[in-house]
Amino acid sequence: MRNSSNSVQLLERTYGLKQMRKQGQIPAVVYSSRMKNEHVAVEEKVIRAALKSNAHAILEVVLPSKKKHPVIIHQVQKDSLHGQLLHIDFLQINMKEKLDTAVAVHFIGEPIGTKEGGMLQVEMHEVMIRCMPNKLPSSLEVDISKLGIGDKLHVSDLDAGKDVEILTDPEAILVNILVAQKLDESLEPTVGETAAEEDTKVEL
């Protein structure tokens, strides 16, 4: 599935930062190698919707000057305590040049191993890819339903298609099906041992 273009209206910075946030706006910058960087603002509800839909999607931003540019969300700064959005960096892209970016990996199905008592451990939620912007997938999907206890899924197991090159190390592990750890009963203290331990405690 490929991304469709989503239009995001950017605003002039007409307030200070505190007043801007009270108005529901987030400060942002549009970075570009072909034009002057634009210091703008964006409606918080608009950018949150874009991030929720697909944080790696190509967006079409409309500058206050009415000029339109294709961009990706390059960086999101958040308050680590409350998760409040603090700043957004957009990066203008060239639709005629290949793009290096991250894309989410979605795991489909329930592994056989978890049904047998194993534990699913996800090591990576996204990988780096290179492709033309109009071939950028919204995500990469992989079926994990056949994984048993002790099985691993590597980046090399992903099928991105002929138009997408995966840049992440092919030997990197995406998911593990681990053996569930059980308490060894032989290590549990007996009633007599517990009582003996209590007797040896010294009150300071």
PDB file of C-alpha atoms in Angstrom:
ATOM      1  CA  MET A   1       0.000   0.000   0.000  1.00  0.00           C
ATOM      2  CA  ARG A   2       1.430   3.374  -0.993  1.00  0.00           C
ATOM      3  CA  ASN A   3       0.975   6.771   0.578  1.00  0.00           C
ATOM      4  CA  SER A   4      -1.467   9.255  -0.842  1.00  0.00           C
ATOM      5  CA  SER A   5      -0.637  12.934  -0.654  1.00  0.00           C
ATOM      6  CA  ASN A   6      -2.025  14.663   2.434  1.00  0.00           C
ATOM      7  CA  SER A   7      -2.273  18.428   2.440  1.00  0.00           C
ATOM      8  CA  VAL A   8      -1.236  20.320   5.586  1.00  0.00           C
ATOM      9  CA  GLN A   9      -1.785  24.048   5.871  1.00  0.00           C
ATOM     10  CA  LEU A  10       1.091  25.870   7.563  1.00  0.00           C
ATOM     11  CA  LEU A  11       0.582  29.197   9.323  1.00  0.00           C
ATOM     12  CA  GLU A  12       2.582  32.328   9.942  1.00  0.00           C
ATOM     13  CA  ARG A  13       4.077  32.688  13.407  1.00  0.00           C
ATOM     14  CA  THR A  14       2.038  35.602  14.653  1.00  0.00           C
ATOM     15  CA  TYR A  15       2.333  34.803  18.377  1.00  0.00           C
ATOM     16  CA  GLY A  16       5.047  34.072  20.906  1.00  0.00           C
ATOM     17  CA  LEU A  17       5.577  30.414  21.781  1.00  0.00           C
ATOM     18  CA  LYS A  18       3.339  30.410  24.889  1.00  0.00           C
ATOM     19  CA  GLN A  19       0.487  32.178  23.113  1.00  0.00           C
ATOM     20  CA  MET A  20       0.975  29.966  20.057  1.00  0.00           C
ATOM     21  CA  ARG A  21       0.442  26.828  22.138  1.00  0.00           C
ATOM     22  CA  LYS A  22      -2.609  28.374  23.824  1.00  0.00           C
ATOM     23  CA  GLN A  23      -4.014  28.839  20.310  1.00  0.00           C
ATOM     24  CA  GLY A  24      -3.474  25.144  19.586  1.00  0.00           C
ATOM     25  CA  GLN A  25      -0.495  25.710  17.301  1.00  0.00           C
ATOM     26  CA  ILE A  26       2.937  24.057  17.252  1.00  0.00           C
ATOM     27  CA  PRO A  27       6.097  25.856  16.015  1.00  0.00           C
ATOM     28  CA  ALA A  28       7.660  24.218  12.972  1.00  0.00           C
ATOM     29  CA  VAL A  29      10.415  24.653  10.388  1.00  0.00           C
ATOM     30  CA  VAL A  30      10.436  23.528   6.758  1.00  0.00           C
ATOM     31  CA  TYR A  31      14.032  22.659   5.843  1.00  0.00           C
ATOM     32  CA  SER A  32      15.141  22.608   2.216  1.00  0.00           C
ATOM     33  CA  SER A  33      18.365  22.501   0.208  1.00  0.00           C
ATOM     34  CA  ARG A  34      16.712  24.447  -2.602  1.00  0.00           C
ATOM     35  CA  MET A  35      15.051  27.330  -0.787  1.00  0.00           C
ATOM     36  CA  LYS A  36      15.250  29.365   2.403  1.00  0.00           C
ATOM     37  CA  ASN A  37      14.144  27.534   5.531  1.00  0.00           C
ATOM     38  CA  GLU A  38      10.620  28.531   6.512  1.00  0.00           C
ATOM     39  CA  HIS A  39       9.775  29.150  10.192  1.00  0.00           C
ATOM     40  CA  VAL A  40       6.062  28.501  10.504  1.00  0.00           C
ATOM     41  CA  ALA A  41       3.358  27.057  12.753  1.00  0.00           C
ATOM     42  CA  VAL A  42       0.964  24.137  12.324  1.00  0.00           C
ATOM     43  CA  GLU A  43      -2.334  23.300  13.986  1.00  0.00           C
ATOM     44  CA  GLU A  44      -1.692  20.700  16.694  1.00  0.00           C
ATOM     45  CA  LYS A  45      -4.797  18.656  15.828  1.00  0.00           C
ATOM     46  CA  VAL A  46      -3.724  18.540  12.160  1.00  0.00           C
ATOM     47  CA  ILE A  47      -0.184  17.328  12.823  1.00  0.00           C
ATOM     48  CA  ARG A  48      -1.350  14.830  15.459  1.00  0.00           C
ATOM     49  CA  ALA A  49      -3.759  13.347  12.904  1.00  0.00           C
ATOM     50  CA  ALA A  50      -0.918  13.078  10.368  1.00  0.00           C
ATOM     51  CA  LEU A  51       1.371  11.389  12.901  1.00  0.00           C
ATOM     52  CA  LYS A  52      -1.341   8.941  13.929  1.00  0.00           C
ATOM     53  CA  SER A  53      -2.194   8.074  10.321  1.00  0.00           C
ATOM     54  CA  ASN A  54       1.397   7.493   9.163  1.00  0.00           C
ATOM     55  CA  ALA A  55       4.335   9.320  10.697  1.00  0.00           C
ATOM     56  CA  HIS A  56       6.494   8.534   7.646  1.00  0.00           C
ATOM     57  CA  ALA A  57       4.028   9.604   4.957  1.00  0.00           C
ATOM     58  CA  ILE A  58       4.762  12.190   2.298  1.00  0.00           C
ATOM     59  CA  LEU A  59       2.796  15.343   3.030  1.00  0.00           C
ATOM     60  CA  GLU A  60       2.041  18.312   0.844  1.00  0.00           C
ATOM     61  CA  VAL A  61       2.489  21.439   2.960  1.00  0.00           C
ATOM     62  CA  VAL A  62       0.930  24.725   1.964  1.00  0.00           C
ATOM     63  CA  LEU A  63       3.077  27.633   3.131  1.00  0.00           C
ATOM     64  CA  PRO A  64       1.560  30.957   4.238  1.00  0.00           C
ATOM     65  CA  SER A  65       2.703  32.282   0.822  1.00  0.00           C
ATOM     66  CA  LYS A  66       0.389  29.615  -0.758  1.00  0.00           C
ATOM     67  CA  LYS A  67       3.359  27.740  -2.246  1.00  0.00           C
ATOM     68  CA  LYS A  68       3.089  23.963  -2.005  1.00  0.00           C
ATOM     69  CA  HIS A  69       5.945  21.547  -1.320  1.00  0.00           C
ATOM     70  CA  PRO A  70       6.197  17.783  -0.768  1.00  0.00           C
ATOM     71  CA  VAL A  71       7.769  17.025   2.618  1.00  0.00           C
ATOM     72  CA  ILE A  72       8.264  14.318   5.189  1.00  0.00           C
ATOM     73  CA  ILE A  73       8.176  14.770   8.953  1.00  0.00           C
ATOM     74  CA  HIS A  74      11.878  14.727   9.776  1.00  0.00           C
ATOM     75  CA  GLN A  75      11.794  15.165  13.559  1.00  0.00           C
ATOM     76  CA  VAL A  76       9.208  15.543  16.296  1.00  0.00           C
ATOM     77  CA  GLN A  77      10.167  17.078  19.637  1.00  0.00           C
ATOM     78  CA  LYS A  78       7.971  16.107  22.587  1.00  0.00           C
ATOM     79  CA  ASP A  79       7.845  16.869  26.273  1.00  0.00           C
ATOM     80  CA  SER A  80       9.227  13.679  27.813  1.00  0.00           C
ATOM     81  CA  LEU A  81       6.970  13.939  30.866  1.00  0.00           C
ATOM     82  CA  HIS A  82       3.575  14.713  29.352  1.00  0.00           C
ATOM     83  CA  GLY A  83       4.073  13.852  25.663  1.00  0.00           C
ATOM     84  CA  GLN A  84       3.157  17.389  24.602  1.00  0.00           C
ATOM     85  CA  LEU A  85       4.282  18.319  21.086  1.00  0.00           C
ATOM     86  CA  LEU A  86       6.949  21.033  21.243  1.00  0.00           C
ATOM     87  CA  HIS A  87       8.326  21.396  17.717  1.00  0.00           C
ATOM     88  CA  ILE A  88       8.055  19.831  14.258  1.00  0.00           C
ATOM     89  CA  ASP A  89      10.771  19.671  11.596  1.00  0.00           C
ATOM     90  CA  PHE A  90       9.617  19.127   8.025  1.00  0.00           C
ATOM     91  CA  LEU A  91      12.087  18.192   5.272  1.00  0.00           C
ATOM     92  CA  GLN A  92      11.313  19.127   1.683  1.00  0.00           C
ATOM     93  CA  ILE A  93      11.940  16.282  -0.757  1.00  0.00           C
ATOM     94  CA  ASN A  94      12.494  16.020  -4.498  1.00  0.00           C
ATOM     95  CA  MET A  95       9.874  13.747  -6.059  1.00  0.00           C
ATOM     96  CA  LYS A  96      12.343  12.887  -8.844  1.00  0.00           C
ATOM     97  CA  GLU A  97      15.077  11.595  -6.519  1.00  0.00           C
ATOM     98  CA  LYS A  98      15.235   8.489  -4.349  1.00  0.00           C
ATOM     99  CA  LEU A  99      14.434   8.973  -0.683  1.00  0.00           C
ATOM    100  CA  ASP A 100      16.002   7.310   2.369  1.00  0.00           C
ATOM    101  CA  THR A 101      13.491   7.039   5.188  1.00  0.00           C
ATOM    102  CA  ALA A 102      12.089   4.773   7.900  1.00  0.00           C
ATOM    103  CA  VAL A 103       8.977   2.679   7.418  1.00  0.00           C
ATOM    104  CA  ALA A 104       6.934   0.749   9.969  1.00  0.00           C
ATOM    105  CA  VAL A 105       6.860  -3.055  10.024  1.00  0.00           C
ATOM    106  CA  HIS A 106       3.476  -4.624  10.802  1.00  0.00           C
ATOM    107  CA  PHE A 107       3.400  -8.203  12.087  1.00  0.00           C
ATOM    108  CA  ILE A 108       0.415 -10.237  10.896  1.00  0.00           C
ATOM    109  CA  GLY A 109      -1.045 -13.265  12.665  1.00  0.00           C
ATOM    110  CA  GLU A 110      -0.515 -15.017  15.995  1.00  0.00           C
ATOM    111  CA  PRO A 111       2.637 -17.167  16.168  1.00  0.00           C
ATOM    112  CA  ILE A 112       2.231 -20.901  16.790  1.00  0.00           C
ATOM    113  CA  GLY A 113       4.890 -20.520  19.479  1.00  0.00           C
ATOM    114  CA  THR A 114       2.808 -18.173  21.621  1.00  0.00           C
ATOM    115  CA  LYS A 115      -0.102 -20.625  21.488  1.00  0.00           C
ATOM    116  CA  GLU A 116       2.305 -23.236  22.846  1.00  0.00           C
ATOM    117  CA  GLY A 117       3.326 -21.037  25.778  1.00  0.00           C
ATOM    118  CA  GLY A 118       6.147 -19.041  24.223  1.00  0.00           C
ATOM    119  CA  MET A 119       6.573 -15.257  24.393  1.00  0.00           C
ATOM    120  CA  LEU A 120       6.695 -12.899  21.421  1.00  0.00           C
ATOM    121  CA  GLN A 121       9.519 -10.356  21.701  1.00  0.00           C
ATOM    122  CA  VAL A 122       9.614  -7.584  19.090  1.00  0.00           C
ATOM    123  CA  GLU A 123      13.142  -6.269  18.520  1.00  0.00           C
ATOM    124  CA  MET A 124      12.420  -3.738  15.745  1.00  0.00           C
ATOM    125  CA  HIS A 125       9.261  -1.870  14.788  1.00  0.00           C
ATOM    126  CA  GLU A 126      10.638  -0.158  11.670  1.00  0.00           C
ATOM    127  CA  VAL A 127      13.400  -0.425   9.079  1.00  0.00           C
ATOM    128  CA  MET A 128      15.234   2.011   6.820  1.00  0.00           C
ATOM    129  CA  ILE A 129      14.431   1.875   3.112  1.00  0.00           C
ATOM    130  CA  ARG A 130      15.339   3.660  -0.146  1.00  0.00           C
ATOM    131  CA  CYS A 131      12.899   4.262  -2.968  1.00  0.00           C
ATOM    132  CA  MET A 132      11.340   6.871  -5.211  1.00  0.00           C
ATOM    133  CA  PRO A 133       8.847   9.013  -3.271  1.00  0.00           C
ATOM    134  CA  ASN A 134       5.892   7.811  -5.357  1.00  0.00           C
ATOM    135  CA  LYS A 135       6.797   4.205  -4.453  1.00  0.00           C
ATOM    136  CA  LEU A 136       7.024   4.811  -0.709  1.00  0.00           C
ATOM    137  CA  PRO A 137       4.984   2.142   1.122  1.00  0.00           C
ATOM    138  CA  SER A 138       2.897   3.092   4.127  1.00  0.00           C
ATOM    139  CA  SER A 139       4.274   0.001   5.904  1.00  0.00           C
ATOM    140  CA  LEU A 140       5.824  -3.415   5.329  1.00  0.00           C
ATOM    141  CA  GLU A 141       3.779  -6.423   6.408  1.00  0.00           C
ATOM    142  CA  VAL A 142       5.098  -9.845   7.352  1.00  0.00           C
ATOM    143  CA  ASP A 143       3.265 -12.995   8.461  1.00  0.00           C
ATOM    144  CA  ILE A 144       4.544 -14.377  11.776  1.00  0.00           C
ATOM    145  CA  SER A 145       1.832 -17.006  12.321  1.00  0.00           C
ATOM    146  CA  LYS A 146       4.148 -19.937  11.486  1.00  0.00           C
ATOM    147  CA  LEU A 147       6.878 -19.010  13.979  1.00  0.00           C
ATOM    148  CA  GLY A 148       7.398 -21.598  16.693  1.00  0.00           C
ATOM    149  CA  ILE A 149       9.221 -21.438  20.017  1.00  0.00           C
ATOM    150  CA  GLY A 150      12.863 -20.564  19.393  1.00  0.00           C
ATOM    151  CA  ASP A 151      12.208 -19.175  15.907  1.00  0.00           C
ATOM    152  CA  LYS A 152      13.438 -15.766  14.763  1.00  0.00           C
ATOM    153  CA  LEU A 153      12.417 -13.445  11.945  1.00  0.00           C
ATOM    154  CA  HIS A 154      15.177 -11.403  10.290  1.00  0.00           C
ATOM    155  CA  VAL A 155      15.080  -8.255   8.173  1.00  0.00           C
ATOM    156  CA  SER A 156      16.069 -10.451   5.222  1.00  0.00           C
ATOM    157  CA  ASP A 157      12.686 -12.195   5.570  1.00  0.00           C
ATOM    158  CA  LEU A 158      10.846  -9.014   4.572  1.00  0.00           C
ATOM    159  CA  ASP A 159       9.458  -8.708   1.044  1.00  0.00           C
ATOM    160  CA  ALA A 160       9.519  -5.033   0.083  1.00  0.00           C
ATOM    161  CA  GLY A 161       8.981  -5.554  -3.648  1.00  0.00           C
ATOM    162  CA  LYS A 162      11.177  -4.611  -6.581  1.00  0.00           C
ATOM    163  CA  ASP A 163      10.768  -0.840  -6.144  1.00  0.00           C
ATOM    164  CA  VAL A 164      12.029  -0.665  -2.546  1.00  0.00           C
ATOM    165  CA  GLU A 165      15.554  -1.312  -1.253  1.00  0.00           C
ATOM    166  CA  ILE A 166      15.877  -2.213   2.436  1.00  0.00           C
ATOM    167  CA  LEU A 167      18.922  -0.502   3.972  1.00  0.00           C
ATOM    168  CA  THR A 168      18.766  -2.050   7.457  1.00  0.00           C
ATOM    169  CA  ASP A 169      21.197  -4.921   8.131  1.00  0.00           C
ATOM    170  CA  PRO A 170      19.524  -8.054   6.673  1.00  0.00           C
ATOM    171  CA  GLU A 171      20.786 -10.118   9.626  1.00  0.00           C
ATOM    172  CA  ALA A 172      19.093  -7.843  12.170  1.00  0.00           C
ATOM    173  CA  ILE A 173      16.354  -9.627  14.137  1.00  0.00           C
ATOM    174  CA  LEU A 174      12.797  -8.329  13.919  1.00  0.00           C
ATOM    175  CA  VAL A 175      11.065 -10.743  16.323  1.00  0.00           C
ATOM    176  CA  ASN A 176      11.920 -13.697  18.598  1.00  0.00           C
ATOM    177  CA  ILE A 177       9.647 -16.372  19.991  1.00  0.00           C
ATOM    178  CA  LEU A 178      11.143 -16.996  23.428  1.00  0.00           C
ATOM    179  CA  VAL A 179      10.672 -19.881  25.827  1.00  0.00           C
ATOM    180  CA  ALA A 180       8.591 -18.691  28.762  1.00  0.00           C
ATOM    181  CA  GLN A 181      10.724 -18.695  31.902  1.00  0.00           C
ATOM    182  CA  LYS A 182       9.526 -20.899  34.751  1.00  0.00           C
ATOM    183  CA  LEU A 183      10.657 -20.839  38.345  1.00  0.00           C
ATOM    184  CA  ASP A 184      12.796 -23.893  39.131  1.00  0.00           C
ATOM    185  CA  GLU A 185      11.031 -25.606  42.039  1.00  0.00           C
ATOM    186  CA  SER A 186      14.382 -27.049  43.207  1.00  0.00           C
ATOM    187  CA  LEU A 187      15.514 -23.494  43.974  1.00  0.00           C
ATOM    188  CA  GLU A 188      12.489 -22.688  46.137  1.00  0.00           C
ATOM    189  CA  PRO A 189      13.342 -22.745  49.881  1.00  0.00           C
ATOM    190  CA  THR A 190      11.718 -25.439  52.003  1.00  0.00           C
ATOM    191  CA  VAL A 191       9.695 -24.626  55.099  1.00  0.00           C
ATOM    192  CA  GLY A 192      12.611 -25.706  57.300  1.00  0.00           C
ATOM    193  CA  GLU A 193      15.097 -23.561  55.407  1.00  0.00           C
ATOM    194  CA  THR A 194      12.800 -20.556  55.661  1.00  0.00           C
ATOM    195  CA  ALA A 195      12.444 -21.023  59.401  1.00  0.00           C
ATOM    196  CA  ALA A 196      16.201 -21.399  59.794  1.00  0.00           C
ATOM    197  CA  GLU A 197      16.766 -18.185  57.892  1.00  0.00           C
ATOM    198  CA  GLU A 198      14.306 -16.371  60.145  1.00  0.00           C
ATOM    199  CA  ASP A 199      16.170 -17.633  63.229  1.00  0.00           C
ATOM    200  CA  THR A 200      19.492 -16.282  61.986  1.00  0.00           C
ATOM    201  CA  LYS A 201      18.181 -12.731  61.472  1.00  0.00           C
ATOM    202  CA  VAL A 202      19.665 -10.269  63.935  1.00  0.00           C
ATOM    203  CA  GLU A 203      17.735  -7.177  64.941  1.00  0.00           C
ATOM    204  CA  LEU A 204      19.980  -4.094  64.830  1.00  0.00           C
TER     205      LEU A 204
END
